[in-house]
Amino acid sequence: MSQASFRGRRPFVEIDSWALKSNWRSLAMQAPDARTGAAVKADGYGLGGVIAAKALFAAGCRDFFVAWAEEGAAIREAMPGKNCRIFVLQGLDTEAARLCREYFLIPILSTPEDVDLWAVAEGARDLPGVAGLQLETGMHRLGLNDVQSRRAAELSASGTLDLALVMSHLASADEPASSLPEEQLGEFRKRANRFPYVARSLANTAAIFRDPAFHFDLTRPGIGLYGGATELDPSGALRAVPRLVGHVLQVADVKRGEHVGYGGTVKLKRAARIATVGLGYADGYPRSANEPARTDGAPVPRVFLAGSSAPLIGRLSMDMSMVDVTQLPVDAVRPGTEVEFYGPNVPIDEVAQRAGTIAYELLTAIGTRVARIWI
Ligand SMILES: *Cc1c(COP(=O)(O)O)cnc(C)c1O
């Protein structure tokens, strides 16, 4: 039995590994003087961290960033013998330190406690393992402040701390009008100068496109790899990676004056043909994208089916949603027809914008019951 028939009419997300690799190469070409890494945290932005890392390794990526040591260990285990660096961005404790040593992960030290644990307590037991350092430069999320980084610099100079990277993170690289990224850049230069022989990293996806001054030695794109935030890319080279798909369960002709969906929020002004699709907010499509109570005049989100786009109608349910297919040829839509909620034909950023959120959140919210199909 094929996987497709086994899935039946349940939703799936198709993930285009060719597009993922192509996006990595495009981002690498934008920063030709730097190494290009990849953020594969949160299970590869919800799509599958291990498979994403394997595909990106094949494309040439050798530097991976995960949030937690366990994520890094899983990637290391899935790629035996592959020579790459895996940086762990947060959450160092004795267990995470043990995982870092066992799986050759590089912890990014962000607090004085991290530094003590890695360089002093762990280092006393063993040779000091290589680490990265996160510096606070203006976001105030996670990172060593100025005073704390001086102490780390002393440990580095004395050889107690073996550093592979100093990094910081930008709060608003995707906002052209913001001057905060440039302020952070200045701050980063100053603070990173305390670590004269250590590689530097500052850029996420948006900063890669913002200005080469952000590139330094290693970039850390995430969302651009997965086909979000494409509007940041002036070359238009970034491609959609995930295609979120549900199937039509029923097609019905509904009379003028009838209501559609929870709350009866839609009252038909004309007779309509309504396709009910087996994909709802539990699958990760945001209910707020088509919340009729919205008063901001945002256009109704559209989905793509039978070669055309058509609007969602009525409130999204947990497991279902309705599409107005009145404008499509009568026989074009039937039970089983595939419906793309976002993907190559429906930009994920557009859906996110309508829902008042960002593509990152949509990707990481894809339901656990949605099959990830890598092609
Ligand atoms: C998530 C993350 C990135 C990737 O950011 P994108 O905006 O997805 O490109 C880079 N660096 C750090 C520290 C991150 O947390």
mmCIF file of C-alpha atoms and ligand atoms in Angstrom:
data_model
loop_
_atom_site.group_PDB
_atom_site.id
_atom_site.type_symbol
_atom_site.label_atom_id
_atom_site.label_comp_id
_atom_site.label_asym_id
_atom_site.label_seq_id
_atom_site.Cartn_x
_atom_site.Cartn_y
_atom_site.Cartn_z
ATOM 1 C CA MET A 1 0.000 0.000 0.000
ATOM 2 C CA SER A 2 1.429 3.392 -0.907
ATOM 3 C CA GLN A 3 1.895 6.056 1.706
ATOM 4 C CA ALA A 4 -0.551 8.292 -0.148
ATOM 5 C CA SER A 5 -3.418 5.829 -0.034
ATOM 6 C CA PHE A 6 -2.639 4.998 3.577
ATOM 7 C CA ARG A 7 -3.019 8.657 4.483
ATOM 8 C CA GLY A 8 -6.385 8.707 2.788
ATOM 9 C CA ARG A 9 -7.943 12.111 3.170
ATOM 10 C CA ARG A 10 -5.922 13.207 6.117
ATOM 11 C CA PRO A 11 -3.887 16.392 5.753
ATOM 12 C CA PHE A 12 -0.200 16.360 4.953
ATOM 13 C CA VAL A 13 2.618 18.796 4.448
ATOM 14 C CA GLU A 14 4.825 18.159 1.480
ATOM 15 C CA ILE A 15 8.365 19.442 1.980
ATOM 16 C CA ASP A 16 10.466 20.225 -1.053
ATOM 17 C CA SER A 17 14.036 19.286 -0.150
ATOM 18 C CA TRP A 18 15.295 20.581 -3.485
ATOM 19 C CA ALA A 19 13.862 24.017 -2.652
ATOM 20 C CA LEU A 20 15.405 23.835 0.834
ATOM 21 C CA LYS A 21 18.844 23.168 -0.648
ATOM 22 C CA SER A 22 18.352 25.799 -3.306
ATOM 23 C CA ASN A 23 17.417 28.350 -0.620
ATOM 24 C CA TRP A 24 20.554 27.517 1.348
ATOM 25 C CA ARG A 25 22.663 28.051 -1.778
ATOM 26 C CA SER A 26 20.893 31.349 -2.508
ATOM 27 C CA LEU A 27 21.573 32.550 1.030
ATOM 28 C CA ALA A 28 25.203 31.422 0.740
ATOM 29 C CA MET A 29 25.550 33.412 -2.479
ATOM 30 C CA GLN A 30 24.232 36.503 -0.689
ATOM 31 C CA ALA A 31 27.112 36.276 1.794
ATOM 32 C CA PRO A 32 30.004 34.960 -0.310
ATOM 33 C CA ASP A 33 32.704 35.945 2.181
ATOM 34 C CA ALA A 34 31.124 34.112 5.119
ATOM 35 C CA ARG A 35 30.322 30.521 5.916
ATOM 36 C CA THR A 36 26.606 29.880 5.756
ATOM 37 C CA GLY A 37 25.085 27.925 8.608
ATOM 38 C CA ALA A 38 21.518 26.821 9.200
ATOM 39 C CA ALA A 39 19.098 27.191 12.094
ATOM 40 C CA VAL A 40 17.423 23.782 12.418
ATOM 41 C CA LYS A 41 16.033 24.390 15.904
ATOM 42 C CA ALA A 42 12.462 23.517 16.860
ATOM 43 C CA ASP A 43 12.688 20.378 14.745
ATOM 44 C CA GLY A 44 13.730 22.319 11.671
ATOM 45 C CA TYR A 45 11.022 24.970 12.128
ATOM 46 C CA GLY A 46 8.476 22.198 12.500
ATOM 47 C CA LEU A 47 9.299 20.404 9.256
ATOM 48 C CA GLY A 48 11.790 17.804 10.531
ATOM 49 C CA GLY A 49 15.165 18.839 11.965
ATOM 50 C CA VAL A 50 17.066 15.658 11.202
ATOM 51 C CA ILE A 51 15.924 15.402 7.596
ATOM 52 C CA ALA A 52 16.485 19.120 7.067
ATOM 53 C CA ALA A 53 20.021 18.846 8.467
ATOM 54 C CA LYS A 54 20.803 15.891 6.196
ATOM 55 C CA ALA A 55 19.533 17.742 3.119
ATOM 56 C CA LEU A 56 21.426 20.890 4.072
ATOM 57 C CA PHE A 57 24.609 18.909 4.710
ATOM 58 C CA ALA A 58 24.280 17.500 1.201
ATOM 59 C CA ALA A 59 23.968 21.070 -0.077
ATOM 60 C CA GLY A 60 27.233 21.984 1.663
ATOM 61 C CA CYS A 61 26.164 23.294 5.068
ATOM 62 C CA ARG A 62 28.556 22.399 7.907
ATOM 63 C CA ASP A 63 27.259 24.581 10.756
ATOM 64 C CA PHE A 64 23.939 23.827 12.411
ATOM 65 C CA PHE A 65 22.144 25.680 15.182
ATOM 66 C CA VAL A 66 19.648 24.025 17.518
ATOM 67 C CA ALA A 67 17.929 25.336 20.634
ATOM 68 C CA TRP A 68 18.457 22.325 22.933
ATOM 69 C CA ALA A 69 21.229 19.779 23.336
ATOM 70 C CA GLU A 70 18.784 16.896 22.735
ATOM 71 C CA GLU A 71 17.996 18.271 19.282
ATOM 72 C CA GLY A 72 21.698 18.385 18.524
ATOM 73 C CA ALA A 73 22.255 14.846 19.769
ATOM 74 C CA ALA A 74 19.469 13.568 17.501
ATOM 75 C CA ILE A 75 21.044 15.229 14.475
ATOM 76 C CA ARG A 76 24.515 13.949 15.342
ATOM 77 C CA GLU A 77 23.182 10.431 15.782
ATOM 78 C CA ALA A 78 21.385 10.557 12.414
ATOM 79 C CA MET A 79 24.522 11.675 10.577
ATOM 80 C CA PRO A 80 27.262 9.362 11.809
ATOM 81 C CA GLY A 81 30.710 10.320 10.596
ATOM 82 C CA LYS A 82 29.539 13.564 9.028
ATOM 83 C CA ASN A 83 31.982 16.301 9.832
ATOM 84 C CA CYS A 84 29.884 19.264 10.859
ATOM 85 C CA ARG A 85 29.485 21.592 13.810
ATOM 86 C CA ILE A 86 26.320 21.637 15.842
ATOM 87 C CA PHE A 87 25.815 24.667 18.069
ATOM 88 C CA VAL A 88 23.391 24.515 21.004
ATOM 89 C CA LEU A 89 21.856 27.925 21.599
ATOM 90 C CA GLN A 90 20.382 27.597 25.093
ATOM 91 C CA GLY A 91 19.777 25.677 28.287
ATOM 92 C CA LEU A 92 23.176 24.484 29.459
ATOM 93 C CA ASP A 93 23.038 22.376 32.607
ATOM 94 C CA THR A 94 25.033 19.324 33.680
ATOM 95 C CA GLU A 95 22.911 16.967 31.580
ATOM 96 C CA ALA A 96 23.142 19.226 28.515
ATOM 97 C CA ALA A 97 26.889 19.536 29.104
ATOM 98 C CA ARG A 98 27.156 15.758 29.194
ATOM 99 C CA LEU A 99 25.269 15.519 25.889
ATOM 100 C CA CYS A 100 27.513 18.177 24.373
ATOM 101 C CA ARG A 101 30.592 16.166 25.278
ATOM 102 C CA GLU A 102 29.146 12.839 24.195
ATOM 103 C CA TYR A 103 27.867 14.113 20.841
ATOM 104 C CA PHE A 104 30.498 16.758 20.132
ATOM 105 C CA LEU A 105 28.028 19.613 20.277
ATOM 106 C CA ILE A 106 29.214 23.158 20.837
ATOM 107 C CA PRO A 107 27.299 24.929 23.594
ATOM 108 C CA ILE A 108 26.737 28.647 23.188
ATOM 109 C CA LEU A 109 27.454 30.078 26.636
ATOM 110 C CA SER A 110 25.121 32.954 27.397
ATOM 111 C CA THR A 111 25.204 33.458 31.168
ATOM 112 C CA PRO A 112 27.975 33.560 33.794
ATOM 113 C CA GLU A 113 26.551 30.250 35.072
ATOM 114 C CA ASP A 114 27.006 28.719 31.611
ATOM 115 C CA VAL A 115 30.606 29.900 31.549
ATOM 116 C CA ASP A 116 31.309 28.545 35.014
ATOM 117 C CA LEU A 117 29.736 25.217 34.255
ATOM 118 C CA TRP A 118 31.534 24.692 30.972
ATOM 119 C CA ALA A 119 34.923 26.283 31.561
ATOM 120 C CA VAL A 120 35.385 25.777 35.262
ATOM 121 C CA ALA A 121 33.361 22.813 36.600
ATOM 122 C CA GLU A 122 33.415 20.695 33.429
ATOM 123 C CA GLY A 123 36.861 21.939 32.461
ATOM 124 C CA ALA A 124 38.331 20.839 35.803
ATOM 125 C CA ARG A 125 37.122 17.354 35.094
ATOM 126 C CA ASP A 126 38.333 17.172 31.541
ATOM 127 C CA LEU A 127 39.969 19.325 28.908
ATOM 128 C CA PRO A 128 37.850 22.412 28.322
ATOM 129 C CA GLY A 129 35.609 21.556 25.382
ATOM 130 C CA VAL A 130 35.124 24.049 22.620
ATOM 131 C CA ALA A 131 32.263 26.516 23.121
ATOM 132 C CA GLY A 132 30.606 29.579 21.623
ATOM 133 C CA LEU A 133 29.680 32.760 23.393
ATOM 134 C CA GLN A 134 26.537 34.825 23.062
ATOM 135 C CA LEU A 135 26.957 38.534 23.693
ATOM 136 C CA GLU A 136 24.195 40.927 24.664
ATOM 137 C CA THR A 137 24.097 43.808 22.179
ATOM 138 C CA GLY A 138 20.653 45.345 22.549
ATOM 139 C CA MET A 139 17.933 42.703 22.317
ATOM 140 C CA HIS A 140 18.021 41.770 26.004
ATOM 141 C CA ARG A 141 16.908 38.200 25.495
ATOM 142 C CA LEU A 142 19.900 35.995 26.247
ATOM 143 C CA GLY A 143 23.561 36.860 26.345
ATOM 144 C CA LEU A 144 26.502 38.040 28.448
ATOM 145 C CA ASN A 145 26.487 41.720 29.295
ATOM 146 C CA ASP A 146 29.528 43.896 28.998
ATOM 147 C CA VAL A 147 30.991 43.108 32.410
ATOM 148 C CA GLN A 148 30.272 39.399 32.110
ATOM 149 C CA SER A 149 31.892 39.215 28.693
ATOM 150 C CA ARG A 150 35.099 40.781 30.088
ATOM 151 C CA ARG A 151 35.463 37.861 32.440
ATOM 152 C CA ALA A 152 34.841 35.420 29.593
ATOM 153 C CA ALA A 153 37.529 37.245 27.608
ATOM 154 C CA GLU A 154 40.006 36.697 30.443
ATOM 155 C CA LEU A 155 39.161 33.003 30.575
ATOM 156 C CA SER A 156 39.561 32.819 26.819
ATOM 157 C CA ALA A 157 42.906 34.639 26.876
ATOM 158 C CA SER A 158 44.199 32.317 29.598
ATOM 159 C CA GLY A 159 43.136 29.235 27.680
ATOM 160 C CA THR A 160 40.555 28.132 30.233
ATOM 161 C CA LEU A 161 37.814 28.746 27.700
ATOM 162 C CA ASP A 162 38.277 27.440 24.161
ATOM 163 C CA LEU A 163 36.046 29.511 21.868
ATOM 164 C CA ALA A 164 34.928 28.613 18.356
ATOM 165 C CA LEU A 165 32.481 31.494 17.955
ATOM 166 C CA VAL A 166 31.221 34.736 19.416
ATOM 167 C CA MET A 167 27.738 35.666 18.365
ATOM 168 C CA SER A 168 24.811 37.927 19.052
ATOM 169 C CA HIS A 169 21.245 38.098 17.791
ATOM 170 C CA LEU A 170 19.407 40.979 16.127
ATOM 171 C CA ALA A 171 16.018 42.145 17.312
ATOM 172 C CA SER A 172 14.709 43.798 14.152
ATOM 173 C CA ALA A 173 16.840 43.011 11.123
ATOM 174 C CA ASP A 174 13.636 42.571 9.115
ATOM 175 C CA GLU A 175 12.496 46.153 9.696
ATOM 176 C CA PRO A 176 14.034 48.436 7.079
ATOM 177 C CA ALA A 177 13.086 51.586 9.007
ATOM 178 C CA SER A 178 14.603 50.427 12.297
ATOM 179 C CA SER A 179 18.080 51.647 13.212
ATOM 180 C CA LEU A 180 18.392 49.139 16.047
ATOM 181 C CA PRO A 181 20.250 46.566 13.888
ATOM 182 C CA GLU A 182 22.957 49.124 13.069
ATOM 183 C CA GLU A 183 23.231 50.054 16.757
ATOM 184 C CA GLN A 184 23.558 46.381 17.649
ATOM 185 C CA LEU A 185 26.161 45.988 14.904
ATOM 186 C CA GLY A 186 28.307 48.718 16.460
ATOM 187 C CA GLU A 187 27.912 47.197 19.891
ATOM 188 C CA PHE A 188 28.756 43.727 18.575
ATOM 189 C CA ARG A 189 31.951 44.961 16.894
ATOM 190 C CA LYS A 190 33.088 46.583 20.122
ATOM 191 C CA ARG A 191 32.362 43.614 22.329
ATOM 192 C CA ALA A 192 33.578 40.958 19.906
ATOM 193 C CA ASN A 193 36.916 42.799 19.685
ATOM 194 C CA ARG A 194 37.707 41.404 23.104
ATOM 195 C CA PHE A 195 37.963 38.007 21.394
ATOM 196 C CA PRO A 196 40.450 38.842 18.653
ATOM 197 C CA TYR A 197 41.015 35.384 17.183
ATOM 198 C CA VAL A 198 37.505 34.020 17.442
ATOM 199 C CA ALA A 199 35.082 33.729 14.520
ATOM 200 C CA ARG A 200 32.024 36.006 14.659
ATOM 201 C CA SER A 201 28.386 35.502 13.803
ATOM 202 C CA LEU A 202 25.522 38.006 13.831
ATOM 203 C CA ALA A 203 23.220 37.526 10.843
ATOM 204 C CA ASN A 204 19.885 35.757 10.704
ATOM 205 C CA THR A 205 18.052 35.577 7.361
ATOM 206 C CA ALA A 206 16.938 39.200 7.358
ATOM 207 C CA ALA A 207 20.401 40.516 8.208
ATOM 208 C CA ILE A 208 21.936 38.569 5.321
ATOM 209 C CA PHE A 209 19.839 40.690 2.964
ATOM 210 C CA ARG A 210 20.131 43.894 4.977
ATOM 211 C CA ASP A 211 23.819 44.670 4.510
ATOM 212 C CA PRO A 212 27.091 42.747 4.051
ATOM 213 C CA ALA A 213 28.365 44.485 7.211
ATOM 214 C CA PHE A 214 26.280 41.962 9.175
ATOM 215 C CA HIS A 215 27.794 38.863 7.588
ATOM 216 C CA PHE A 216 31.053 38.447 9.559
ATOM 217 C CA ASP A 217 32.431 34.864 9.479
ATOM 218 C CA LEU A 218 29.304 32.735 9.773
ATOM 219 C CA THR A 219 25.644 33.441 9.044
ATOM 220 C CA ARG A 220 22.708 31.678 10.729
ATOM 221 C CA PRO A 221 19.679 31.748 8.421
ATOM 222 C CA GLY A 222 16.526 29.944 9.478
ATOM 223 C CA ILE A 223 13.254 31.178 8.037
ATOM 224 C CA GLY A 224 14.719 31.930 4.603
ATOM 225 C CA LEU A 225 15.728 28.277 4.231
ATOM 226 C CA TYR A 226 12.168 27.176 4.832
ATOM 227 C CA GLY A 227 10.691 29.608 2.349
ATOM 228 C CA GLY A 228 9.327 32.227 4.734
ATOM 229 C CA ALA A 229 10.121 35.932 4.697
ATOM 230 C CA THR A 230 10.581 35.836 0.936
ATOM 231 C CA GLU A 231 9.740 39.538 0.708
ATOM 232 C CA LEU A 232 13.174 40.235 2.238
ATOM 233 C CA ASP A 233 14.876 38.713 -0.775
ATOM 234 C CA PRO A 234 15.159 41.257 -3.582
ATOM 235 C CA SER A 235 16.442 38.619 -6.028
ATOM 236 C CA GLY A 236 13.268 36.568 -5.680
ATOM 237 C CA ALA A 237 15.373 33.403 -5.551
ATOM 238 C CA LEU A 238 13.926 31.966 -2.326
ATOM 239 C CA ARG A 239 11.309 29.294 -2.943
ATOM 240 C CA ALA A 240 8.407 27.853 -1.000
ATOM 241 C CA VAL A 241 9.452 24.701 0.860
ATOM 242 C CA PRO A 242 6.352 23.367 2.656
ATOM 243 C CA ARG A 243 3.004 22.837 0.954
ATOM 244 C CA LEU A 244 0.210 22.314 3.467
ATOM 245 C CA VAL A 245 -2.544 20.218 1.929
ATOM 246 C CA GLY A 246 -5.992 18.998 2.936
ATOM 247 C CA HIS A 247 -8.586 17.087 0.932
ATOM 248 C CA VAL A 248 -12.151 17.909 0.022
ATOM 249 C CA LEU A 249 -14.605 15.770 2.007
ATOM 250 C CA GLN A 250 -17.884 17.088 0.622
ATOM 251 C CA VAL A 251 -19.174 19.496 -2.008
ATOM 252 C CA ALA A 252 -22.612 20.999 -1.413
ATOM 253 C CA ASP A 253 -24.891 23.546 -3.076
ATOM 254 C CA VAL A 254 -26.163 25.943 -0.450
ATOM 255 C CA LYS A 255 -29.069 28.369 -0.971
ATOM 256 C CA ARG A 256 -28.978 32.107 -0.673
ATOM 257 C CA GLY A 257 -29.747 33.251 2.872
ATOM 258 C CA GLU A 258 -28.243 30.146 4.533
ATOM 259 C CA HIS A 259 -25.443 30.346 7.105
ATOM 260 C CA VAL A 260 -22.014 28.721 6.903
ATOM 261 C CA GLY A 261 -19.870 27.463 9.761
ATOM 262 C CA TYR A 262 -19.614 27.989 13.529
ATOM 263 C CA GLY A 263 -21.396 31.037 14.821
ATOM 264 C CA GLY A 264 -23.295 31.360 11.564
ATOM 265 C CA THR A 265 -20.966 34.243 10.873
ATOM 266 C CA VAL A 266 -21.524 34.036 7.127
ATOM 267 C CA LYS A 267 -25.004 34.484 5.644
ATOM 268 C CA LEU A 268 -24.946 33.798 1.926
ATOM 269 C CA LYS A 269 -25.988 36.731 -0.262
ATOM 270 C CA ARG A 270 -26.266 34.328 -3.205
ATOM 271 C CA ALA A 271 -26.453 30.609 -3.739
ATOM 272 C CA ALA A 272 -22.993 29.065 -3.356
ATOM 273 C CA ARG A 273 -21.150 25.810 -3.833
ATOM 274 C CA ILE A 274 -19.217 25.030 -0.680
ATOM 275 C CA ALA A 275 -16.395 22.516 -0.436
ATOM 276 C CA THR A 276 -15.658 21.198 3.048
ATOM 277 C CA VAL A 277 -11.992 20.325 3.532
ATOM 278 C CA GLY A 278 -10.522 18.001 6.164
ATOM 279 C CA LEU A 279 -7.984 20.475 7.526
ATOM 280 C CA GLY A 280 -8.587 22.784 10.459
ATOM 281 C CA TYR A 281 -6.800 24.812 13.056
ATOM 282 C CA ALA A 282 -5.594 21.673 14.870
ATOM 283 C CA ASP A 283 -3.485 21.029 11.786
ATOM 284 C CA GLY A 284 -1.769 24.375 12.128
ATOM 285 C CA TYR A 285 -3.684 26.665 9.823
ATOM 286 C CA PRO A 286 -4.489 29.669 12.005
ATOM 287 C CA ARG A 287 -8.142 30.139 12.861
ATOM 288 C CA SER A 288 -7.518 33.859 13.148
ATOM 289 C CA ALA A 289 -6.694 34.074 9.423
ATOM 290 C CA ASN A 290 -10.382 33.899 8.604
ATOM 291 C CA GLU A 291 -11.936 35.298 11.740
ATOM 292 C CA PRO A 292 -15.014 37.160 10.464
ATOM 293 C CA ALA A 293 -15.112 39.282 13.597
ATOM 294 C CA ARG A 294 -12.055 41.068 12.268
ATOM 295 C CA THR A 295 -12.800 44.634 11.371
ATOM 296 C CA ASP A 296 -9.538 45.580 9.725
ATOM 297 C CA GLY A 297 -10.891 44.917 6.236
ATOM 298 C CA ALA A 298 -8.186 42.340 5.474
ATOM 299 C CA PRO A 299 -9.074 40.271 2.418
ATOM 300 C CA VAL A 300 -10.393 36.760 2.958
ATOM 301 C CA PRO A 301 -7.573 34.210 2.738
ATOM 302 C CA ARG A 302 -7.531 32.073 -0.360
ATOM 303 C CA VAL A 303 -6.558 28.476 -0.882
ATOM 304 C CA PHE A 304 -5.547 26.750 -4.106
ATOM 305 C CA LEU A 305 -7.433 23.801 -5.558
ATOM 306 C CA ALA A 306 -8.110 22.311 -8.992
ATOM 307 C CA GLY A 307 -5.739 24.843 -10.542
ATOM 308 C CA SER A 308 -7.557 27.913 -9.196
ATOM 309 C CA SER A 309 -7.629 29.971 -6.072
ATOM 310 C CA ALA A 310 -10.797 30.213 -4.006
ATOM 311 C CA PRO A 311 -11.690 31.963 -0.745
ATOM 312 C CA LEU A 312 -12.205 30.323 2.612
ATOM 313 C CA ILE A 313 -15.701 30.917 3.910
ATOM 314 C CA GLY A 314 -16.902 30.941 7.498
ATOM 315 C CA ARG A 315 -14.999 30.134 10.642
ATOM 316 C CA LEU A 316 -12.345 27.454 10.656
ATOM 317 C CA SER A 317 -13.175 24.365 12.703
ATOM 318 C CA MET A 318 -10.652 22.246 14.563
ATOM 319 C CA ASP A 319 -10.570 19.551 11.863
ATOM 320 C CA MET A 320 -12.300 21.158 8.912
ATOM 321 C CA SER A 321 -12.670 24.315 6.919
ATOM 322 C CA MET A 322 -14.970 25.475 4.128
ATOM 323 C CA VAL A 323 -14.073 26.914 0.744
ATOM 324 C CA ASP A 324 -16.367 28.832 -1.594
ATOM 325 C CA VAL A 325 -15.879 27.077 -4.939
ATOM 326 C CA THR A 326 -18.831 28.714 -6.719
ATOM 327 C CA GLN A 327 -16.488 30.325 -9.279
ATOM 328 C CA LEU A 328 -14.817 27.032 -10.225
ATOM 329 C CA PRO A 329 -16.133 24.729 -12.988
ATOM 330 C CA VAL A 330 -18.877 22.465 -11.602
ATOM 331 C CA ASP A 331 -16.924 19.226 -11.984
ATOM 332 C CA ALA A 332 -13.535 20.605 -10.958
ATOM 333 C CA VAL A 333 -13.917 19.901 -7.257
ATOM 334 C CA ARG A 334 -15.017 16.611 -5.729
ATOM 335 C CA PRO A 335 -14.354 14.598 -2.603
ATOM 336 C CA GLY A 336 -10.657 13.804 -2.547
ATOM 337 C CA THR A 337 -9.529 16.936 -4.400
ATOM 338 C CA GLU A 338 -6.310 18.322 -2.885
ATOM 339 C CA VAL A 339 -6.424 21.819 -1.387
ATOM 340 C CA GLU A 340 -3.244 23.833 -0.794
ATOM 341 C CA PHE A 341 -3.504 26.096 2.257
ATOM 342 C CA TYR A 342 -0.036 27.504 1.736
ATOM 343 C CA GLY A 343 2.849 26.591 -0.518
ATOM 344 C CA PRO A 344 4.035 27.512 -4.009
ATOM 345 C CA ASN A 345 0.615 28.913 -4.951
ATOM 346 C CA VAL A 346 -0.341 30.558 -1.662
ATOM 347 C CA PRO A 347 2.496 32.456 0.054
ATOM 348 C CA ILE A 348 2.849 31.430 3.685
ATOM 349 C CA ASP A 349 3.737 35.003 4.599
ATOM 350 C CA GLU A 350 0.392 36.176 3.257
ATOM 351 C CA VAL A 351 -1.481 33.682 5.460
ATOM 352 C CA ALA A 352 0.635 34.683 8.453
ATOM 353 C CA GLN A 353 -0.020 38.354 7.865
ATOM 354 C CA ARG A 354 -3.768 37.773 7.727
ATOM 355 C CA ALA A 355 -3.595 35.868 10.971
ATOM 356 C CA GLY A 356 -1.608 38.640 12.617
ATOM 357 C CA THR A 357 1.466 36.461 13.035
ATOM 358 C CA ILE A 358 4.654 35.370 11.260
ATOM 359 C CA ALA A 359 5.571 32.414 9.068
ATOM 360 C CA TYR A 360 7.807 31.074 11.874
ATOM 361 C CA GLU A 361 4.790 30.529 14.078
ATOM 362 C CA LEU A 362 2.757 28.860 11.319
ATOM 363 C CA LEU A 363 5.566 26.414 10.534
ATOM 364 C CA THR A 364 6.173 25.455 14.134
ATOM 365 C CA ALA A 365 2.413 25.110 14.696
ATOM 366 C CA ILE A 366 1.864 22.440 12.044
ATOM 367 C CA GLY A 367 -0.076 19.760 13.894
ATOM 368 C CA THR A 368 1.610 16.572 15.014
ATOM 369 C CA ARG A 369 -1.021 14.554 13.111
ATOM 370 C CA VAL A 370 -0.014 16.187 9.824
ATOM 371 C CA ALA A 371 2.256 13.773 7.948
ATOM 372 C CA ARG A 372 5.569 15.331 6.893
ATOM 373 C CA ILE A 373 6.280 14.099 3.394
ATOM 374 C CA TRP A 374 9.744 14.962 2.096
ATOM 375 C CA ILE A 375 10.116 14.966 -1.663
HETATM 376 C C1 LIG B 1 16.234 31.394 15.235
HETATM 377 C C2 LIG B 1 17.555 32.032 15.235
HETATM 378 C C3 LIG B 1 18.212 32.323 14.033
HETATM 379 C C4 LIG B 1 17.548 32.189 12.677
HETATM 380 O O1 LIG B 1 16.731 33.334 12.464
HETATM 381 P P1 LIG B 1 15.826 33.523 11.156
HETATM 382 O O2 LIG B 1 15.169 34.837 11.369
HETATM 383 O O3 LIG B 1 14.867 32.396 11.142
HETATM 384 O O4 LIG B 1 16.733 33.519 9.985
HETATM 385 C C5 LIG B 1 19.503 32.784 14.107
HETATM 386 N N1 LIG B 1 20.109 32.971 15.302
HETATM 387 C C6 LIG B 1 19.502 32.733 16.483
HETATM 388 C C7 LIG B 1 20.209 32.970 17.760
HETATM 389 C C8 LIG B 1 18.197 32.270 16.480
HETATM 390 O O5 LIG B 1 17.577 32.053 17.655
#
